Amino acid sequence: MKAPPALATDPEPVISLHDAPALAALAREHRTDPQHLAKLTRRVLQHGDDFCAALTSLKTPLPAPLVARLTPGALILVKRRDSARDGATKLLFQTRAGERIESVLLRARSGRTTLCLSIQSGCAFGCSFCASGASGLRARLTLDEVLAQVIHGRQIAASEGLNLRNLVFMGMGEPLAEEALLHDCLERLTTATLFGFSPRRVCVSTVGLPEEMVRLAQRFPSVRQALSLHSAVANERAALIPVAREHSLDDLRRAALEVTRLAGGRILIEYLLLAGRTDRPEDERALYAWLDGLSAHLNLIPYNPIWRIADHTPTPHSAALAFARRCRARGIPTTLRRSLGTDISAACGALTP
Ligand code: SF4
């Protein structure tokens, strides 16, 4: 009797360059000095070198079967759009499952280079001013997919002689709704032997999930938090941010106080200026009262009209400047954000899957 044909076995799983325990096991399996593998990891994750170029430039080549197990990243860069006006570049990626996500590379005149990351494709929260929310949640992302945005961002920055040192989780998706994934990302991003970002240069933006904010500050006290307050009037805030119905402004303030206590520093408060909705005298009074006693930096954001969302009007620039002046006069550290990437739909709230 003939022997049955051998069963096909699953291919061995690929290993990411930021998975330290799996890399250590892989080095053992192939009797390779883990330091050689660490050199490759450092060059790709920290210096922004291209995977193949980094591989061929190693003085001691890695065994081919080991290399075959490595994956340089989980995303395909489908398209990039460079702003004609400022230093913003929008990066459109595709996941292996065919979902689209966007990141934005921001080059400030000061030389500071920042990557704005997405943690989901689309978003379930449906804030009324945000294009990501208008499309609903399209897909959740894996750890590899979130971190692949950083690998690409660092590579593009390095190819221009820039050092990507700052990250903001302000792209598609509410980061605190993906708490476990966010914490895993932060762990790897701030590990010195992996991506090596300083936690102080990483900022997580949230529309305000109080318990998750406190847990984030407990585990990563140096990671900065930005709270999208946008209104300190409960009804108005709930109209702008549906999830605000579940968390009172008092709960949010208590969480913000706890975050500043744990961080030993200020929390960033984002405030969208919308004509007749968040810039009236009563809005200003409510904002002052909410900020009273809180160690905060107020960032006023001019609204970017988005074609799909028609019922908001930006506060005129002169009125925004006056709003900022009055806040400063009350002793609140305040900036009026200059949005980059408005000509390529890459500014705040404009990312779509
Ligand atoms: S602002 Fe943030 S939480 Fe709200 S819909 Fe947009 S991505 Fe989601």
Coordinates of C-alpha atoms and ligand atoms in Angstrom, one line a residue:
M1 CA 0.0 0.0 0.0
K2 CA 1.3 3.5 -0.9
A3 CA 2.1 5.8 1.9
P4 CA -0.4 8.7 2.2
P5 CA 0.9 12.0 0.9
A6 CA 2.5 14.3 3.6
L7 CA 0.1 16.8 5.0
A8 CA 0.9 20.4 4.2
T9 CA 1.9 22.2 7.4
D10 CA 1.2 25.8 8.1
P11 CA 4.0 28.1 7.2
E12 CA 6.0 29.2 10.2
P13 CA 4.7 32.5 11.6
V14 CA 6.5 35.6 10.6
I15 CA 8.1 37.6 13.3
S16 CA 8.0 41.4 13.7
L17 CA 11.2 43.4 14.4
H18 CA 9.6 44.8 17.5
D19 CA 8.7 41.4 19.1
A20 CA 11.8 41.1 21.4
P21 CA 10.9 37.7 23.0
A22 CA 10.2 36.1 19.6
L23 CA 13.4 37.5 18.2
A24 CA 15.4 36.1 21.1
A25 CA 13.8 32.7 20.5
L26 CA 14.5 33.0 16.8
A27 CA 18.2 33.8 17.4
R28 CA 18.4 30.7 19.7
E29 CA 16.8 28.5 17.2
H30 CA 19.2 29.5 14.5
R31 CA 22.3 29.6 16.8
T32 CA 22.8 33.2 15.9
D33 CA 24.3 35.9 18.2
P34 CA 21.2 38.0 19.3
Q35 CA 23.4 41.1 19.0
H36 CA 23.5 40.7 15.2
L37 CA 19.8 40.6 15.1
A38 CA 19.6 43.6 17.5
K39 CA 21.7 45.6 15.0
L40 CA 19.2 45.0 12.3
T41 CA 16.3 45.9 14.6
R42 CA 18.0 49.2 15.7
R43 CA 18.7 50.3 12.2
V44 CA 15.2 49.7 11.0
L45 CA 13.2 50.8 14.1
Q46 CA 15.4 53.6 15.4
H47 CA 17.4 54.9 12.4
G48 CA 14.7 54.5 9.8
D49 CA 16.8 52.4 7.5
D50 CA 15.1 50.4 4.8
F51 CA 14.8 46.7 5.8
C52 CA 16.7 45.3 2.8
A53 CA 19.4 48.0 2.9
A54 CA 19.9 47.4 6.6
L55 CA 20.1 43.6 6.1
T56 CA 22.8 43.8 3.3
S57 CA 24.9 46.3 5.3
L58 CA 25.3 44.0 8.3
K59 CA 29.0 43.1 8.7
T60 CA 27.9 39.6 9.8
P61 CA 25.2 38.3 7.5
L62 CA 22.2 36.7 9.2
P63 CA 21.3 33.1 8.1
A64 CA 18.8 33.1 5.2
P65 CA 16.3 30.8 7.0
L66 CA 16.2 33.3 9.9
V67 CA 15.8 36.2 7.6
A68 CA 12.9 34.4 5.9
R69 CA 11.0 34.5 9.2
L70 CA 11.2 38.3 9.6
T71 CA 8.7 40.8 8.4
P72 CA 9.7 44.4 8.0
G73 CA 6.1 45.7 8.5
A74 CA 2.5 44.9 8.1
L75 CA 1.4 47.8 5.8
I76 CA 1.7 48.7 2.2
L77 CA 2.2 52.3 1.5
V78 CA -0.3 52.9 -1.3
K79 CA 0.0 56.7 -1.8
R80 CA 1.5 59.8 -0.4
R81 CA 0.4 63.4 -0.8
D82 CA 2.7 66.3 0.0
S83 CA 1.3 69.6 1.0
A84 CA 2.2 72.4 -1.4
R85 CA 1.8 74.9 1.5
D86 CA 3.5 73.5 4.5
G87 CA 5.5 70.5 5.8
A88 CA 2.7 67.9 5.9
T89 CA 2.6 64.6 4.1
K90 CA -0.4 62.3 4.2
L91 CA 0.4 58.6 3.9
L92 CA -2.3 56.2 2.8
F93 CA -1.7 52.6 3.8
Q94 CA -3.4 49.3 3.1
T95 CA -3.5 46.4 5.5
R96 CA -3.2 42.8 4.4
A97 CA -7.0 42.6 4.8
G98 CA -7.4 45.5 2.3
E99 CA -8.4 48.1 4.8
R100 CA -7.2 51.7 4.3
I101 CA -5.7 53.8 7.0
E102 CA -3.9 57.2 7.0
S103 CA -1.1 58.8 8.9
V104 CA 0.3 62.3 8.6
L105 CA 4.0 63.3 8.8
L106 CA 4.3 66.9 10.0
R107 CA 7.5 68.8 9.6
A108 CA 7.5 72.0 11.6
R109 CA 9.8 74.9 10.6
S110 CA 11.5 74.5 14.0
G111 CA 12.8 71.1 12.7
R112 CA 10.5 69.1 14.9
T113 CA 9.1 66.1 13.0
T114 CA 6.0 64.4 14.2
L115 CA 3.9 61.5 13.0
C116 CA 0.2 61.5 13.6
L117 CA -0.9 57.8 13.9
S118 CA -4.2 56.0 13.4
I119 CA -5.2 53.3 15.8
Q120 CA -8.3 52.1 13.9
S121 CA -9.7 52.4 10.3
G122 CA -12.6 54.8 10.8
C123 CA -14.1 55.3 14.2
A124 CA -17.2 54.3 16.0
F125 CA -17.5 57.4 18.1
G126 CA -19.1 59.6 15.5
C127 CA -18.1 63.1 16.7
S128 CA -19.9 65.6 14.6
F129 CA -16.8 67.5 13.5
C130 CA -14.7 64.6 12.4
A131 CA -14.5 62.8 9.0
S132 CA -13.0 59.7 10.6
G133 CA -16.2 59.3 12.7
A134 CA -18.5 60.0 9.8
S135 CA -17.5 56.7 8.1
G136 CA -18.0 54.6 11.3
L137 CA -15.6 51.9 12.4
R138 CA -14.3 50.1 9.4
A139 CA -11.7 47.9 11.0
R140 CA -9.7 47.4 14.2
L141 CA -5.9 47.3 13.6
T142 CA -3.3 44.9 14.9
L143 CA -0.2 45.9 16.9
D144 CA 1.9 45.3 13.8
E145 CA -0.3 47.6 11.7
V146 CA -0.2 50.5 14.2
L147 CA 3.6 50.2 14.6
A148 CA 4.2 49.8 10.8
Q149 CA 3.0 53.4 10.5
V150 CA 6.0 54.4 12.7
I151 CA 8.4 52.3 10.7
H152 CA 7.3 54.0 7.4
G153 CA 7.2 57.4 9.0
R154 CA 10.8 57.1 10.4
Q155 CA 12.0 55.8 7.0
I156 CA 10.5 58.7 5.1
A157 CA 11.9 61.2 7.6
A158 CA 15.3 59.6 7.6
S159 CA 15.4 59.7 3.8
E160 CA 15.1 63.5 4.1
G161 CA 17.8 63.7 6.8
L162 CA 15.1 64.3 9.5
N163 CA 14.8 62.5 12.8
L164 CA 11.2 61.4 13.7
R165 CA 11.1 62.0 17.5
N166 CA 7.5 62.9 18.2
L167 CA 4.4 60.8 17.9
V168 CA 0.8 61.7 18.4
F169 CA -2.1 59.3 18.5
M170 CA -4.5 61.8 16.9
G171 CA -5.4 60.1 13.6
M172 CA -8.3 57.7 13.0
G173 CA -9.9 56.0 16.0
E174 CA -10.2 56.8 19.7
P175 CA -6.9 55.4 21.3
L176 CA -8.5 54.8 24.7
A177 CA -11.2 52.6 23.1
E178 CA -8.3 50.3 22.2
E179 CA -6.7 50.3 25.6
A180 CA -4.8 47.0 25.5
L181 CA -3.5 47.7 22.0
L182 CA -2.5 51.2 22.9
H183 CA -0.6 50.1 26.0
D184 CA 1.2 47.4 23.9
C185 CA 2.1 50.0 21.3
L186 CA 3.4 52.4 24.0
E187 CA 5.5 49.7 25.6
R188 CA 7.3 48.9 22.4
L189 CA 7.6 52.5 21.2
T190 CA 9.2 53.6 24.4
T191 CA 11.5 50.6 24.9
A192 CA 15.1 51.8 24.5
T193 CA 16.2 48.7 22.5
L194 CA 13.1 48.8 20.2
F195 CA 11.8 52.1 18.8
G196 CA 13.4 54.1 21.6
F197 CA 11.0 57.1 21.7
S198 CA 11.1 59.2 24.8
P199 CA 7.7 58.9 26.5
R200 CA 7.6 62.7 26.9
R201 CA 7.5 62.9 23.1
V202 CA 4.5 60.7 22.7
C203 CA 1.1 62.1 23.1
V204 CA -2.3 60.3 23.3
S205 CA -5.4 62.3 22.4
T206 CA -8.8 61.3 23.7
V207 CA -12.3 62.6 23.6
G208 CA -12.5 61.7 27.3
L209 CA -12.8 58.2 28.8
P210 CA -12.1 59.0 32.4
E211 CA -11.1 55.6 33.8
E212 CA -8.9 54.8 30.8
M213 CA -7.2 58.2 31.1
V214 CA -6.2 57.5 34.7
R215 CA -5.1 53.9 33.9
L216 CA -2.9 55.3 31.1
A217 CA -1.3 57.8 33.5
Q218 CA -0.8 55.1 36.1
R219 CA 1.1 52.9 33.6
F220 CA 2.8 55.6 31.5
P221 CA 3.0 58.7 33.6
S222 CA 5.4 60.4 31.3
V223 CA 3.3 59.9 28.1
R224 CA 1.4 63.1 27.5
Q225 CA -2.3 63.2 27.3
A226 CA -4.4 65.6 25.2
L227 CA -8.1 65.8 26.2
S228 CA -10.5 67.0 23.4
L229 CA -12.8 69.0 25.6
H230 CA -14.2 71.2 22.9
S231 CA -17.0 72.5 25.2
A232 CA -17.5 72.8 28.9
V233 CA -21.2 73.1 28.5
A234 CA -22.7 69.6 29.0
N235 CA -25.4 69.7 26.3
E236 CA -23.2 71.3 23.7
R237 CA -20.4 68.9 24.4
A238 CA -22.7 65.9 24.1
A239 CA -24.0 67.3 20.8
L240 CA -20.4 67.4 19.5
I241 CA -19.1 64.2 21.1
P242 CA -21.8 61.5 21.5
V243 CA -19.8 59.5 24.1
A244 CA -19.8 62.6 26.3
R245 CA -23.4 61.5 27.4
E246 CA -21.8 58.7 29.3
H247 CA -19.2 60.7 31.2
S248 CA -20.0 63.9 33.1
L249 CA -17.8 67.0 32.9
D250 CA -17.2 66.6 36.6
D251 CA -15.9 63.0 36.1
L252 CA -13.7 64.2 33.3
R253 CA -12.3 67.0 35.4
R254 CA -11.5 64.6 38.2
A255 CA -9.7 62.3 35.7
A256 CA -7.8 65.2 34.3
L257 CA -6.7 66.3 37.8
E258 CA -5.6 62.7 38.6
V259 CA -3.6 62.6 35.3
T260 CA -1.8 65.8 36.2
R261 CA -1.0 64.5 39.7
L262 CA 0.4 61.2 38.4
A263 CA 2.3 62.9 35.5
G264 CA 3.6 65.7 37.7
G265 CA 2.8 68.1 34.8
R266 CA 0.2 69.7 32.7
I267 CA -2.5 68.1 30.6
L268 CA -3.2 69.4 27.1
I269 CA -6.8 70.6 26.7
E270 CA -7.9 70.8 23.0
Y271 CA -10.7 73.2 22.3
L272 CA -12.3 73.5 18.9
L273 CA -13.5 77.0 18.0
L274 CA -16.9 76.8 16.4
A275 CA -18.9 79.9 15.7
G276 CA -22.0 80.2 17.9
R277 CA -21.4 76.8 19.5
T278 CA -18.2 77.0 21.5
D279 CA -17.1 80.6 21.2
R280 CA -19.9 82.5 23.0
P281 CA -19.4 84.4 26.2
E282 CA -21.2 81.6 28.2
D283 CA -18.9 79.0 26.6
E284 CA -15.9 81.0 27.6
R285 CA -17.2 81.3 31.2
A286 CA -17.9 77.6 31.4
L287 CA -14.4 76.9 30.1
Y288 CA -12.7 79.1 32.7
A289 CA -14.7 77.5 35.5
W290 CA -13.8 74.0 34.2
L291 CA -10.1 74.8 33.9
D292 CA -10.0 76.5 37.3
G293 CA -7.3 74.8 39.5
L294 CA -6.3 72.4 36.8
S295 CA -2.7 72.4 35.6
A296 CA -3.4 72.6 31.9
H297 CA -2.2 74.0 28.6
L298 CA -5.1 75.1 26.4
N299 CA -4.8 74.5 22.7
L300 CA -7.4 76.3 20.6
I301 CA -8.1 74.6 17.3
P302 CA -9.5 76.5 14.3
Y303 CA -12.2 74.3 12.7
N304 CA -11.4 72.7 9.3
P305 CA -14.6 72.7 7.3
I306 CA -15.0 69.2 5.9
W307 CA -17.2 68.7 2.9
R308 CA -19.2 65.8 4.4
I309 CA -20.0 67.8 7.6
A310 CA -21.8 71.0 6.8
D311 CA -23.4 72.3 10.0
H312 CA -20.3 73.8 11.7
T313 CA -18.8 77.2 11.0
P314 CA -15.3 78.2 12.0
T315 CA -14.8 81.0 14.4
P316 CA -13.4 84.0 12.4
H317 CA -9.6 84.3 12.8
S318 CA -9.8 87.7 14.5
A319 CA -12.3 86.3 17.1
A320 CA -10.1 83.3 17.7
L321 CA -7.1 85.5 18.4
A322 CA -9.2 87.6 20.8
F323 CA -10.4 84.4 22.5
A324 CA -6.8 83.3 22.9
R325 CA -5.8 86.7 24.3
R326 CA -8.6 86.6 26.9
C327 CA -7.6 83.1 28.0
R328 CA -4.0 84.2 28.4
A329 CA -5.1 87.3 30.3
R330 CA -6.7 85.0 32.9
G331 CA -3.4 83.2 33.4
I332 CA -4.2 80.1 31.2
P333 CA -1.3 79.1 29.1
T334 CA -2.9 79.1 25.6
T335 CA -1.9 78.5 22.0
L336 CA -3.9 78.9 18.9
R337 CA -3.0 75.9 16.7
R338 CA -1.8 76.5 13.2
S339 CA -3.1 73.5 11.3
L340 CA -0.8 71.8 8.8
G341 CA -2.0 69.8 5.8
T342 CA -5.3 71.6 5.2
D343 CA -4.7 71.5 1.4
I344 CA -4.3 67.7 1.4
S345 CA -7.2 66.8 3.9
A346 CA -4.6 65.9 6.5
A347 CA -5.5 68.4 9.2
C348 CA -7.3 67.5 12.4
G349 CA -10.5 65.6 12.0
A350 CA -10.0 65.2 8.2
L351 CA -8.7 61.7 7.9
T352 CA -10.9 59.1 6.3
P353 CA -10.5 55.4 5.6
Ligands
SF4_1 S1 -12.7 62.9 17.1 FE1 -11.6 61.0 17.6 S2 -13.1 59.8 18.8 FE2 -14.3 61.4 17.7 S3 -14.9 60.4 15.7 FE3 -13.0 61.5 15.3 S4 -11.4 59.9 15.6 FE4 -13.3 59.2 16.6

